[in-house]
Coordinates of C-alpha atoms in Angstrom, one line a residue:
Chain A
M270 CA -42.3 -114.0 20.1
T271 CA -39.6 -111.1 20.0
V272 CA -39.0 -108.7 16.9
E273 CA -35.8 -110.1 16.5
M274 CA -37.4 -113.3 15.2
M275 CA -39.3 -111.7 12.6
S276 CA -38.5 -110.6 9.4
R277 CA -39.5 -107.0 7.9
Y278 CA -42.6 -107.0 6.2
V279 CA -42.8 -105.9 2.1
S280 CA -46.1 -105.7 1.1
P281 CA -47.3 -108.6 -1.3
I282 CA -47.2 -106.2 -4.5
N283 CA -44.5 -104.5 -5.0
P284 CA -45.6 -100.5 -4.9
A285 CA -43.4 -99.9 -8.1
V286 CA -45.7 -101.9 -10.2
F287 CA -48.7 -100.2 -9.0
P288 CA -49.3 -97.7 -12.1
H289 CA -48.4 -100.7 -14.4
L290 CA -51.2 -103.3 -12.7
T291 CA -53.6 -100.3 -12.6
V292 CA -53.8 -99.4 -16.4
V293 CA -53.6 -103.0 -17.4
L294 CA -56.3 -104.3 -15.3
L295 CA -58.7 -101.1 -15.6
G296 CA -58.2 -101.6 -19.4
I297 CA -59.2 -104.5 -19.7
G298 CA -62.1 -104.2 -17.0
I299 CA -63.3 -101.4 -19.3
F300 CA -63.1 -103.2 -22.2
F301 CA -65.4 -105.8 -20.8
M302 CA -67.6 -103.3 -19.4
A303 CA -68.1 -101.8 -22.8
W304 CA -69.0 -105.0 -24.3
F305 CA -71.7 -105.7 -21.7
F306 CA -73.4 -102.7 -22.1
V307 CA -73.3 -102.7 -25.7
Y308 CA -74.8 -105.9 -25.5
E309 CA -77.4 -104.7 -23.3
V310 CA -78.4 -102.0 -25.5
T311 CA -78.4 -103.9 -29.0
S312 CA -80.6 -107.0 -27.8
N313 CA -84.2 -107.6 -27.6
K314 CA -85.9 -109.7 -25.5
F315 CA -85.5 -112.7 -27.6
T316 CA -81.9 -112.4 -28.4
R317 CA -80.9 -111.6 -25.0
D318 CA -78.9 -114.7 -23.4
L319 CA -78.8 -114.7 -19.5
S320 CA -75.7 -116.6 -19.1
K321 CA -73.6 -114.6 -21.6
E322 CA -74.7 -111.6 -19.9
L323 CA -73.7 -112.7 -16.1
L324 CA -70.4 -114.1 -17.2
V325 CA -69.1 -111.0 -19.2
S326 CA -70.4 -108.6 -16.0
L327 CA -68.9 -110.9 -13.6
V328 CA -65.3 -110.8 -15.6
A329 CA -65.6 -107.1 -16.1
S330 CA -66.3 -106.6 -12.5
V331 CA -63.4 -108.6 -11.1
F332 CA -61.2 -106.6 -13.2
M333 CA -62.8 -103.1 -12.5
G334 CA -62.5 -104.0 -8.6
F335 CA -58.8 -104.7 -8.7
G336 CA -58.1 -102.2 -11.2
V337 CA -59.9 -99.4 -8.9
V338 CA -58.0 -100.8 -6.1
F339 CA -54.8 -100.4 -7.4
L340 CA -55.9 -97.1 -8.9
L341 CA -56.5 -96.2 -5.0
L342 CA -53.4 -97.4 -4.1
W343 CA -51.5 -95.7 -6.8
V344 CA -52.7 -92.6 -5.9
G345 CA -51.7 -93.0 -2.0
I346 CA -55.1 -93.7 -0.3
Y347 CA -53.3 -96.6 1.0
V348 CA -56.7 -98.9 1.9
Chain T
K272 CA -24.4 -79.3 36.5
I273 CA -28.0 -77.3 36.3
D274 CA -28.1 -76.2 32.7
V275 CA -30.7 -73.7 32.5
S276 CA -30.1 -71.9 28.9
T277 CA -33.1 -73.1 27.4
H278 CA -37.0 -73.2 28.8
L279 CA -35.8 -76.8 30.4
V280 CA -34.1 -77.1 33.4
K281 CA -31.6 -79.9 32.7
M282 CA -29.7 -81.3 35.5
S283 CA -27.0 -83.5 35.6
T284 CA -25.4 -85.0 38.8
S285 CA -22.3 -86.7 38.9
I286 CA -22.2 -88.7 42.1
T287 CA -19.4 -90.9 43.3
L288 CA -20.5 -93.5 45.5
E289 CA -18.8 -94.7 48.5
N290 CA -19.8 -97.8 50.3
T291 CA -18.8 -97.3 53.7
G292 CA -20.6 -100.0 55.2
K293 CA -20.0 -104.2 55.3
S294 CA -22.0 -105.4 52.8
P295 CA -22.3 -104.8 49.0
I296 CA -24.9 -102.2 47.6
K297 CA -27.0 -103.0 44.6
S298 CA -28.8 -100.0 44.3
F299 CA -29.0 -96.3 45.7
L300 CA -31.6 -93.8 46.3
Y301 CA -31.7 -90.5 43.9
A302 CA -33.9 -87.9 45.7
L303 CA -35.5 -85.1 44.1
E304 CA -35.4 -81.5 45.1
P305 CA -38.6 -80.5 46.7
S306 CA -38.9 -77.3 44.9
L307 CA -38.3 -79.1 41.4
Q308 CA -40.1 -82.5 42.4
N309 CA -43.2 -81.9 40.3
Y310 CA -41.9 -80.7 37.2
L311 CA -39.9 -83.6 37.1
S312 CA -40.1 -84.9 33.2
I313 CA -37.4 -87.7 32.8
I314 CA -34.7 -89.2 34.9
T315 CA -32.0 -91.5 33.5
A316 CA -28.6 -92.9 34.8
N317 CA -25.5 -94.3 33.7
V318 CA -22.0 -95.1 35.0
K319 CA -19.5 -92.3 34.1
D320 CA -18.4 -92.9 30.9
K321 CA -20.4 -96.0 30.1
D322 CA -23.8 -95.5 27.5
E323 CA -25.6 -98.5 29.0
K324 CA -28.8 -96.9 30.7
L325 CA -29.2 -98.3 34.3
G326 CA -32.6 -99.1 35.7
V327 CA -34.5 -96.4 37.2
S328 CA -37.8 -96.8 39.1
Q329 CA -39.7 -94.5 41.5
T330 CA -40.3 -95.5 44.9
T331 CA -41.2 -94.3 48.3
V332 CA -39.5 -93.8 51.8
A333 CA -41.8 -94.2 54.9
S334 CA -40.3 -91.7 56.7
K335 CA -40.4 -88.7 54.0
K336 CA -43.7 -89.1 52.3
D337 CA -43.9 -85.7 50.8
L338 CA -40.6 -86.7 48.9
S339 CA -40.2 -87.9 45.6
F340 CA -37.0 -90.5 45.6
W341 CA -35.9 -92.8 42.9
R342 CA -34.1 -96.1 43.0
I343 CA -31.1 -96.5 40.8
E344 CA -29.9 -100.2 40.3
L345 CA -26.4 -100.4 39.9
P346 CA -24.6 -102.4 37.2
S347 CA -22.8 -104.4 39.6
N348 CA -22.6 -104.6 43.5
L349 CA -20.5 -102.1 45.2
E350 CA -18.3 -103.8 47.2
P351 CA -17.5 -102.3 51.0
G352 CA -14.7 -99.8 50.9
K353 CA -15.3 -99.2 47.2
T354 CA -16.3 -96.3 45.0
M355 CA -18.3 -95.9 41.9
T356 CA -19.4 -92.6 39.9
V357 CA -22.6 -92.5 38.3
D358 CA -24.4 -90.0 36.3
V359 CA -27.9 -88.9 36.6
D360 CA -29.8 -86.7 34.3
S361 CA -32.6 -85.3 35.0
S362 CA -34.9 -82.8 32.8
Y363 CA -37.8 -80.6 34.4
A364 CA -40.5 -78.9 32.5
H365 CA -42.2 -75.5 33.7
A366 CA -39.7 -75.0 36.1
L367 CA -38.4 -71.8 35.1
T368 CA -40.9 -68.7 36.1
P369 CA -40.9 -65.7 33.9
Y370 CA -40.2 -62.6 35.8
P371 CA -41.5 -60.4 35.3
A372 CA -44.6 -62.2 34.1
E373 CA -45.6 -59.8 31.7
I374 CA -43.2 -58.0 29.3
T375 CA -44.0 -55.3 26.2
Q376 CA -43.0 -56.3 22.7
S377 CA -39.6 -54.8 23.3
Q378 CA -38.5 -56.0 26.6
K379 CA -36.3 -58.6 26.8
Q380 CA -37.8 -61.9 28.4
Q381 CA -36.2 -62.8 32.1
V382 CA -36.6 -65.8 34.0
L383 CA -36.1 -66.7 37.5
Y384 CA -34.6 -70.3 38.8
N385 CA -35.1 -71.4 42.2
G386 CA -33.4 -74.5 43.3
N387 CA -31.1 -76.0 45.7
V388 CA -27.5 -75.0 46.2
Y389 CA -26.5 -78.4 47.8
F390 CA -27.0 -81.7 46.6
F391 CA -30.3 -83.0 48.2
S392 CA -29.4 -86.6 48.7
P393 CA -30.6 -89.0 51.4
Y394 CA -26.8 -89.8 52.1
S395 CA -24.4 -87.3 53.7
T396 CA -22.1 -85.6 50.9
K397 CA -18.5 -85.3 51.5
S398 CA -17.8 -83.1 48.7
Q399 CA -19.8 -81.1 46.2
T400 CA -19.7 -78.2 43.7
T401 CA -22.8 -77.1 41.8
T402 CA -22.7 -74.9 38.5
V403 CA -25.5 -73.2 36.9
T404 CA -25.0 -72.5 33.4
T405 CA -27.5 -69.8 31.8
T406 CA -27.8 -68.2 28.4
N407 CA -25.3 -65.9 26.4
T408 CA -26.4 -62.7 28.2
A409 CA -25.9 -61.0 31.3
I410 CA -27.0 -62.7 34.5
E411 CA -29.2 -59.9 36.4
S412 CA -28.9 -61.3 39.8
Y413 CA -27.7 -64.5 41.6
S414 CA -28.1 -65.9 45.3
K415 CA -24.7 -65.1 47.1
S416 CA -24.8 -67.4 50.0
P417 CA -23.4 -69.8 50.9
K418 CA -19.9 -68.9 49.8
P419 CA -17.8 -69.2 47.8
V420 CA -19.5 -68.2 44.7
S421 CA -18.1 -67.1 41.8
Q422 CA -19.3 -66.0 38.2
T423 CA -18.1 -66.4 35.1
D424 CA -19.5 -64.9 31.6
R425 CA -22.4 -67.3 32.0
T426 CA -22.1 -69.9 34.8
V427 CA -22.3 -69.3 38.6
T428 CA -20.4 -71.6 40.5
Y429 CA -21.1 -72.5 44.1
G430 CA -18.6 -74.4 46.0
P431 CA -16.7 -77.1 46.2
Y432 CA -18.8 -77.4 50.2
E433 CA -17.2 -80.2 52.3
Q434 CA -19.4 -82.5 54.8
R435 CA -23.1 -81.7 54.2
E436 CA -25.5 -84.0 55.7
A437 CA -28.6 -85.5 54.1
F438 CA -31.7 -83.4 52.8
S439 CA -29.5 -80.2 53.2
E440 CA -30.9 -77.6 51.6
A441 CA -29.7 -73.6 50.9
E442 CA -31.6 -71.4 48.3
L443 CA -30.1 -71.1 45.0
R444 CA -32.1 -68.0 43.1
V445 CA -30.6 -66.8 39.6
H446 CA -32.5 -64.2 37.6
Y447 CA -31.3 -63.9 34.1
E448 CA -32.3 -63.2 30.7
N449 CA -33.5 -66.0 28.7
N450 CA -34.7 -65.5 25.0
S451 CA -34.6 -69.2 24.2
P452 CA -37.9 -69.9 22.6
F453 CA -40.6 -71.1 25.5
L454 CA -42.4 -73.4 23.2
T455 CA -44.8 -75.8 24.9
V456 CA -47.0 -78.3 22.9
T457 CA -49.8 -78.4 25.4
N458 CA -51.6 -81.2 23.2
L459 CA -50.4 -83.9 20.5
E460 CA -52.2 -86.2 19.0
R461 CA -50.2 -88.6 16.8
I462 CA -52.0 -91.0 14.8
I463 CA -50.5 -93.9 12.8
E464 CA -52.2 -95.7 9.9
V465 CA -50.7 -99.1 9.2
S466 CA -51.6 -100.6 5.6
H467 CA -50.5 -103.9 5.0
W468 CA -50.1 -102.9 1.2
G469 CA -47.0 -101.2 2.0
N470 CA -47.0 -98.0 3.9
I471 CA -47.7 -96.4 7.2
A472 CA -49.2 -92.8 7.2
V473 CA -48.6 -90.7 10.2
E474 CA -50.3 -87.7 11.5
E475 CA -49.7 -85.4 14.3
H476 CA -51.9 -82.9 15.8
I477 CA -50.1 -80.2 17.4
S478 CA -51.4 -77.5 19.7
M479 CA -48.7 -75.4 20.9
R480 CA -48.3 -72.4 23.0
H481 CA -45.8 -69.7 24.2
T482 CA -45.4 -70.3 27.8
G483 CA -42.6 -67.6 28.7
A484 CA -43.5 -63.9 29.5
L485 CA -47.1 -62.8 28.7
L486 CA -47.5 -60.0 26.1
K487 CA -48.3 -56.7 27.8
G488 CA -49.7 -54.0 25.9
P489 CA -50.2 -54.0 21.7
F490 CA -48.4 -55.9 18.8
S491 CA -47.0 -54.0 16.2
R492 CA -46.2 -55.6 13.2
Y493 CA -44.5 -52.5 12.0
D494 CA -42.1 -52.5 14.9
Y495 CA -41.5 -55.8 14.7
Q496 CA -40.0 -56.1 11.0
R497 CA -38.2 -52.4 11.2
A498 CA -36.7 -52.7 15.0
Q499 CA -36.0 -56.4 15.3
D500 CA -37.7 -56.8 18.7
G501 CA -39.6 -59.4 20.3
L502 CA -36.5 -61.6 21.0
S503 CA -38.1 -63.9 23.1
S504 CA -41.2 -64.1 20.4
I505 CA -41.1 -67.6 18.1
K506 CA -40.7 -67.1 14.3
A507 CA -39.8 -70.4 12.9
F508 CA -38.8 -73.7 14.3
K509 CA -37.3 -77.1 12.9
T510 CA -38.9 -80.5 13.2
V511 CA -36.7 -83.6 12.3
L512 CA -39.0 -86.5 10.8
P513 CA -37.7 -89.9 10.0
A514 CA -35.4 -90.3 7.0
A515 CA -37.8 -92.0 4.7
A516 CA -40.6 -89.6 5.0
R517 CA -42.3 -88.4 1.9
D518 CA -45.4 -86.6 1.0
V519 CA -45.6 -84.4 3.9
Y520 CA -47.9 -81.7 4.4
Y521 CA -48.4 -79.2 6.7
R522 CA -51.9 -77.5 7.2
D523 CA -54.3 -76.4 10.0
E524 CA -58.1 -75.5 10.2
I525 CA -57.8 -73.2 7.0
G526 CA -55.7 -74.8 5.0
N527 CA -52.5 -75.5 3.5
I528 CA -49.8 -73.5 5.4
S529 CA -47.3 -72.5 2.9
T530 CA -44.4 -71.1 4.9
S531 CA -42.4 -74.3 5.2
N532 CA -39.3 -75.7 4.0
L533 CA -38.4 -79.3 3.4
K534 CA -34.9 -80.4 3.4
E535 CA -33.7 -84.0 2.9
M536 CA -30.4 -84.7 4.4
D537 CA -28.8 -88.1 4.8
D538 CA -30.3 -89.1 8.0
F539 CA -32.9 -87.5 8.2
V540 CA -35.8 -84.9 7.0
E541 CA -35.8 -81.6 7.9
L542 CA -38.8 -79.6 8.1
E543 CA -38.2 -75.8 9.0
L544 CA -41.5 -74.4 9.9
R545 CA -42.9 -70.9 10.1
P546 CA -46.3 -70.3 11.7
R547 CA -48.8 -68.2 10.2
F548 CA -48.0 -65.6 13.0
P549 CA -44.9 -65.1 15.2
L550 CA -45.8 -66.6 19.1
F551 CA -45.8 -64.0 21.7
G552 CA -46.1 -64.9 25.6
G553 CA -49.5 -66.7 25.9
W554 CA -50.1 -66.9 22.2
K555 CA -51.1 -70.1 20.9
T556 CA -51.5 -72.0 17.7
Q557 CA -52.7 -75.4 16.1
Y558 CA -51.3 -77.1 12.9
Y559 CA -51.1 -80.6 12.0
I560 CA -48.3 -82.6 9.8
G561 CA -48.5 -85.8 8.2
Y562 CA -46.2 -87.8 6.1
N563 CA -46.1 -91.5 4.8
V564 CA -43.6 -93.8 5.4
P565 CA -42.6 -97.2 3.9
S566 CA -43.7 -100.5 6.0
Y567 CA -40.8 -102.4 5.6
Q568 CA -39.2 -99.8 7.9
Y569 CA -41.2 -100.3 11.4
L570 CA -43.5 -103.7 10.4
F571 CA -42.0 -106.9 11.1
N572 CA -43.7 -110.1 10.4
K573 CA -43.3 -114.1 10.8
G574 CA -46.6 -115.9 9.5
D575 CA -49.4 -114.4 10.7
N576 CA -47.5 -112.3 13.6
Y577 CA -46.7 -108.8 13.0
A578 CA -44.9 -106.5 15.3
L579 CA -45.1 -102.8 14.7
K580 CA -41.5 -100.9 16.4
M581 CA -41.9 -97.0 15.9
R582 CA -41.2 -94.2 17.9
F583 CA -43.6 -93.3 20.7
V584 CA -43.5 -89.3 20.2
D585 CA -41.1 -87.9 17.3
H586 CA -39.0 -84.9 17.4
I587 CA -41.3 -81.7 17.1
F588 CA -38.4 -79.5 18.0
D589 CA -35.2 -79.1 19.6
D590 CA -35.9 -79.4 23.7
M591 CA -39.2 -79.7 23.0
V592 CA -41.8 -80.3 26.3
V593 CA -45.2 -81.9 25.3
D594 CA -47.8 -81.5 28.2
Q595 CA -50.5 -84.2 27.0
V596 CA -49.9 -87.0 24.3
T597 CA -52.4 -89.3 22.6
V598 CA -50.8 -92.0 20.4
K599 CA -53.4 -93.5 18.4
I600 CA -52.5 -96.5 16.2
I601 CA -54.9 -97.8 13.2
L602 CA -54.3 -101.3 12.3
P603 CA -56.0 -103.1 9.5
E604 CA -59.6 -104.5 9.3
G605 CA -59.2 -108.0 11.3
A606 CA -56.2 -107.8 13.4
K607 CA -56.4 -109.4 16.7
N608 CA -54.5 -110.2 20.0
M609 CA -53.1 -106.9 20.3
R610 CA -50.1 -106.8 22.8
L611 CA -48.4 -103.0 23.7
E612 CA -44.7 -102.9 25.1
T613 CA -43.5 -99.8 26.1
P614 CA -40.2 -98.2 27.2
Y615 CA -41.8 -96.2 29.9
P616 CA -44.9 -96.4 31.9
V617 CA -48.1 -95.2 29.8
T618 CA -51.8 -95.2 30.3
Q619 CA -53.9 -97.2 27.7
G620 CA -57.1 -96.2 26.6
E621 CA -60.2 -98.3 25.2
N622 CA -59.7 -99.6 22.0
Q623 CA -61.8 -97.9 19.4
L624 CA -63.0 -98.4 15.5
H625 CA -62.1 -96.3 12.9
F626 CA -64.1 -96.5 9.6
T627 CA -62.4 -95.4 6.4
Y628 CA -62.0 -96.5 2.9
L629 CA -63.4 -100.0 2.1
D630 CA -64.2 -100.6 5.8
T631 CA -67.1 -103.2 6.9
T632 CA -66.4 -104.0 11.0
G633 CA -64.1 -100.9 11.2
R634 CA -60.4 -100.9 11.8
P635 CA -59.3 -101.3 15.3
V636 CA -57.3 -98.3 17.1
I637 CA -54.9 -98.7 20.2
V638 CA -55.3 -95.6 22.2
I639 CA -52.2 -94.6 24.3
H640 CA -52.2 -91.5 26.7
K641 CA -48.9 -89.8 28.5
S642 CA -48.2 -86.4 29.8
N643 CA -45.2 -84.4 30.4
L644 CA -42.5 -85.7 27.8
V645 CA -39.7 -84.4 26.4
E646 CA -36.7 -84.9 23.7
Q647 CA -35.6 -88.0 25.6
H648 CA -39.1 -89.9 25.4
I649 CA -38.2 -90.4 21.8
Q650 CA -38.1 -94.1 22.2
D651 CA -39.8 -96.9 20.2
F652 CA -42.7 -99.1 21.5
Q653 CA -43.6 -102.4 20.1
L654 CA -47.2 -103.5 19.2
H655 CA -47.7 -107.0 18.4
Y656 CA -50.7 -108.5 16.7
T657 CA -51.9 -110.9 14.3
F658 CA -53.7 -110.6 11.0
Q659 CA -54.7 -113.2 8.4
K660 CA -52.9 -112.4 5.1
L661 CA -56.2 -113.7 3.2
L662 CA -58.0 -110.6 5.0
L663 CA -56.0 -108.5 2.8
L664 CA -58.2 -110.1 -0.4
Q665 CA -61.1 -108.6 1.1
E666 CA -60.7 -105.1 0.2
P667 CA -60.8 -105.9 -3.7
L668 CA -63.4 -108.1 -3.2
I669 CA -65.6 -105.5 -1.9
V670 CA -65.5 -103.4 -4.8
V671 CA -65.6 -106.2 -7.2
G672 CA -68.8 -107.0 -5.5
A673 CA -70.2 -103.4 -5.6
F674 CA -69.5 -103.5 -9.8
Y675 CA -71.3 -106.6 -9.7
L676 CA -74.3 -105.5 -7.9
L677 CA -74.4 -102.6 -10.6
F678 CA -74.5 -104.9 -13.5
L679 CA -76.9 -107.2 -11.7
A680 CA -78.9 -104.1 -11.6
V681 CA -78.9 -103.3 -15.3
I682 CA -79.6 -107.0 -16.2
V683 CA -82.9 -106.7 -13.9
Y684 CA -83.6 -103.0 -15.7
V685 CA -83.7 -104.4 -19.2
R686 CA -85.7 -107.1 -18.4
L687 CA -88.5 -104.9 -16.6
D688 CA -91.6 -104.3 -18.9
F689 CA -94.3 -101.7 -18.2
S690 CA -96.1 -101.7 -21.0
I691 CA -100.1 -101.8 -20.1
T692 CA -100.9 -103.6 -23.7
K693 CA -98.8 -106.0 -26.0
D694 CA -98.0 -104.2 -28.9
E695 CA -98.1 -106.9 -31.5
A696 CA -96.2 -105.0 -34.5
K697 CA -93.2 -104.1 -32.6
E698 CA -93.0 -107.7 -30.8
S699 CA -93.3 -109.3 -34.3
K700 CA -90.7 -106.8 -35.3
M701 CA -88.0 -107.7 -32.7
R702 CA -89.0 -111.1 -33.5
V703 CA -88.2 -110.8 -37.3
A704 CA -84.9 -109.1 -35.9
S705 CA -83.7 -112.1 -34.0
L706 CA -84.5 -114.6 -36.7
V707 CA -82.8 -112.6 -39.1
E708 CA -79.8 -112.9 -36.8
E709 CA -79.7 -116.3 -36.6
V710 CA -79.8 -116.5 -40.1
Q711 CA -77.1 -114.4 -40.8
S712 CA -74.8 -116.1 -38.1
A713 CA -76.0 -119.7 -39.7
H714 CA -75.0 -118.7 -43.4
D715 CA -72.0 -117.4 -42.1
R716 CA -70.8 -120.7 -40.6
R717 CA -71.9 -122.2 -43.9
S718 CA -69.6 -120.1 -45.7
A719 CA -66.9 -120.9 -43.6
L720 CA -67.5 -124.3 -44.5
Y721 CA -66.9 -123.9 -48.4
Q722 CA -63.5 -122.7 -47.1
S723 CA -62.8 -126.5 -45.6
Y724 CA -64.3 -127.9 -48.9
D725 CA -61.5 -126.3 -50.8
D726 CA -58.9 -127.2 -48.4
A727 CA -59.9 -130.4 -48.6
I728 CA -59.7 -130.5 -52.2
N729 CA -56.4 -129.1 -52.3
K730 CA -55.0 -131.4 -50.4
Y731 CA -56.4 -134.4 -52.1
K732 CA -54.5 -133.0 -55.0
S733 CA -51.3 -133.0 -53.5
T734 CA -51.7 -136.2 -51.4
K735 CA -53.8 -137.9 -53.7
D736 CA -55.1 -139.7 -50.7
A737 CA -58.9 -140.8 -51.8
N738 CA -59.9 -142.2 -48.6
T739 CA -59.3 -139.0 -46.3
F740 CA -60.3 -137.2 -48.6
A741 CA -63.8 -139.0 -48.5
A742 CA -64.2 -138.8 -44.9
T743 CA -63.4 -135.1 -44.7
R744 CA -66.1 -134.5 -47.6
K745 CA -68.3 -136.7 -45.9
K746 CA -68.0 -134.5 -42.7
V747 CA -68.5 -131.2 -44.2
D748 CA -71.5 -132.3 -46.0
A749 CA -73.1 -133.5 -42.8
D750 CA -72.2 -130.2 -41.2
Y751 CA -73.7 -128.4 -44.4
K752 CA -77.0 -130.3 -44.1
S753 CA -77.3 -129.5 -40.6
L754 CA -77.2 -125.6 -41.2
T755 CA -78.9 -125.7 -44.4
Q756 CA -81.6 -127.4 -42.3
Q757 CA -81.7 -124.9 -39.7
I758 CA -81.9 -121.9 -42.3
S759 CA -85.0 -123.5 -43.6
D760 CA -86.6 -123.6 -40.3
L761 CA -85.7 -120.2 -40.0
Q762 CA -87.4 -119.6 -43.3
T763 CA -90.3 -120.8 -42.1
K764 CA -90.7 -119.2 -38.8
L765 CA -90.1 -115.7 -40.7
K766 CA -92.9 -116.6 -43.1
N767 CA -95.3 -117.2 -40.0
E768 CA -94.3 -113.6 -38.9
G769 CA -95.5 -112.4 -42.2
S770 CA -92.1 -110.9 -43.1
D771 CA -91.2 -110.2 -46.5
L772 CA -87.8 -111.0 -45.8
A773 CA -88.7 -114.7 -46.3
E774 CA -88.7 -114.4 -50.0
K775 CA -85.0 -113.1 -49.4
V776 CA -83.9 -115.8 -47.5
N777 CA -85.5 -118.3 -50.3
E778 CA -83.3 -116.5 -52.6
L779 CA -80.6 -116.9 -50.6
Q780 CA -81.1 -120.8 -50.3
V781 CA -81.5 -120.8 -53.9
S782 CA -77.8 -119.3 -54.7
D783 CA -76.6 -121.5 -51.9
R784 CA -77.7 -124.7 -53.5
Q785 CA -76.1 -123.3 -56.9
Y786 CA -73.0 -122.8 -55.2
K787 CA -73.1 -126.2 -53.6
D788 CA -73.4 -127.9 -56.9
L789 CA -70.4 -125.6 -58.5
V790 CA -68.3 -127.1 -55.2
A791 CA -69.6 -130.9 -56.4
L792 CA -68.5 -129.9 -59.6
A793 CA -65.1 -128.9 -58.8
I794 CA -65.1 -132.2 -56.7
T795 CA -65.6 -134.4 -59.6
L796 CA -63.2 -132.3 -61.7
A797 CA -60.4 -132.8 -59.0
E798 CA -61.1 -136.5 -58.6
K799 CA -61.1 -136.6 -62.5
L800 CA -57.9 -135.5 -62.4
V801 CA -55.9 -137.2 -60.1
S802 CA -57.3 -140.5 -61.8
G803 CA -55.9 -139.2 -64.8
K804 CA -59.5 -139.1 -66.9
I805 CA -58.7 -135.6 -68.1
N806 CA -55.5 -133.7 -68.2
K807 CA -54.2 -130.6 -66.6
Q808 CA -55.0 -128.2 -69.6
Q809 CA -58.5 -129.3 -69.6
Y810 CA -58.8 -129.3 -65.4
L811 CA -57.3 -125.6 -65.4
D812 CA -60.0 -124.1 -68.1
N813 CA -62.8 -126.1 -66.3
E814 CA -61.5 -124.9 -62.7
K815 CA -61.5 -121.3 -64.2
I816 CA -65.0 -121.1 -65.4
N817 CA -65.9 -122.8 -62.0
K818 CA -64.3 -120.2 -59.9
T819 CA -65.7 -117.4 -62.0
K820 CA -69.3 -118.8 -61.4
R821 CA -68.8 -119.3 -57.6
E822 CA -67.5 -115.8 -57.1
D823 CA -70.6 -114.3 -58.6
L824 CA -72.7 -116.3 -56.7
D825 CA -70.5 -115.3 -53.5
S826 CA -71.2 -111.7 -54.0
K827 CA -74.8 -112.2 -54.8
M828 CA -75.3 -114.2 -51.4
E829 CA -73.3 -111.6 -49.7
A830 CA -75.3 -108.7 -51.1
L831 CA -78.1 -110.8 -49.8
R832 CA -77.1 -111.2 -46.8
S833 CA -76.4 -107.8 -45.9
S834 CA -79.9 -106.8 -47.3
L835 CA -81.0 -108.7 -44.6
A836 CA -80.3 -106.7 -41.6

């Protein structure tokens, strides 16, 4: 395998969209995170629903996780 | 031709080979002068007026073990009786000696070049000429034998000489003024960090020294600025970076060095660096520069195979000399099967691991060493490795996992109860609160049903389809019944808790039953209208009364509902 047979490597995600992706993903992530925390604070042990908690926190962590990665890439810390 | 105008000795020998034997010749030997052989940095050869470089490799000759020989491969066989001209270029670092070895700030720097007048070759030379080119200023002295010797402004010409045998030597000594920068990079560490998100970060740690005549005596800043002396000192130099270099920084141990200028040209980026202090003989400084380049310039791939093609060393300053270089290439986590190809021999060190953001097992680092490099060593190397694309996903998933752990901790925390006794009143209040919430949500759903009642009635009035209406009505009735039952159960539970809110819920149920009766009345009215038992005007009047009554009840129920909370 020589270099001549290979094509140039491009990033799976165009660096020009890092800012937009960051804002969108972090925005949604923060929304779900806020929903989760408000739910935790306003519920008592009889109204709490574990499946709802786990689901909302899973969605929140997925969006926040990807949002944070794109935030790092946008800022220049190419992880 | 010997060029000693900079701190390097650049020798360019144009050799016309003649095959006086009977068989074709494939290669020939080039010998280095004994006085210079330890300083050799690079040797290249090409056929005259052609660009293609010929293969050059180091060999030894049994009879002359202490001499340095290089075998140069000819592009095509040299037939007997034919001639060929080959240009051999060689560079020698640290071959010039400062003489005097120490100077004061105001003195000029003078260096000595010791070489060979004749062409030191394993073959006899029919005819040769040697020229030594120095700097623009005066030549102090030069060896005047063997004749003929002539001197023009900056060159000394020895020759032409006829019929010299192999390995002939005669002392060539030139003492002249050389104020060109005698800058040597004593140690260079070049760190290339490859990220598959689209960026390659390059950082160079440079330690440099002025290797000219040492400074004797004090350094006067006043004299330096006023009298423009210290001609051989180094104030600033220019570094050429790749054209796509961005986010350039120039720092040292103290912090950022602001005395720099960046100019973006078409083919390259020119960075003019001025160290914090000028460098005089024997002085040294350390700094590091770094920049980012996009990965599509240097990284290639096909499937899971990747290849990095970058310069082994990059330009630091013109006519640079690097004593020691360490190149470290940091690949993304999970890269395997690394294979390195270099244009010249290098020493590969042990692979290391580098830990940085979002790393678990560490990033593999390829370490390469080499010594004695000059500008001609700026060539590409190739590093092949394999990397599974899916491993790129590992980084965001680590962050997702971290956030999820945080949320799980919160979920566990709210379930912790360290109270010693069971506080009945508080528990009861909580139970009541939960029941009230359920009542409210059930009531909201029931109110929504009324809307479906209205929709069904309107549809019936327009389509006059009794069957569909009956079916819809039955369905809504069933939902209504279940919800009402639910609220009654909740009411009983509330009564058990001993809450006075049970009364309010009772009131709510009563009002709701009245509302339901009114809805039933509306349905009967609509049926009568459709079947023609009453006329339009009557219907409208009755409908109006019905509606006002319903609105009153509706507001009453809303008030009750809010007061429950």
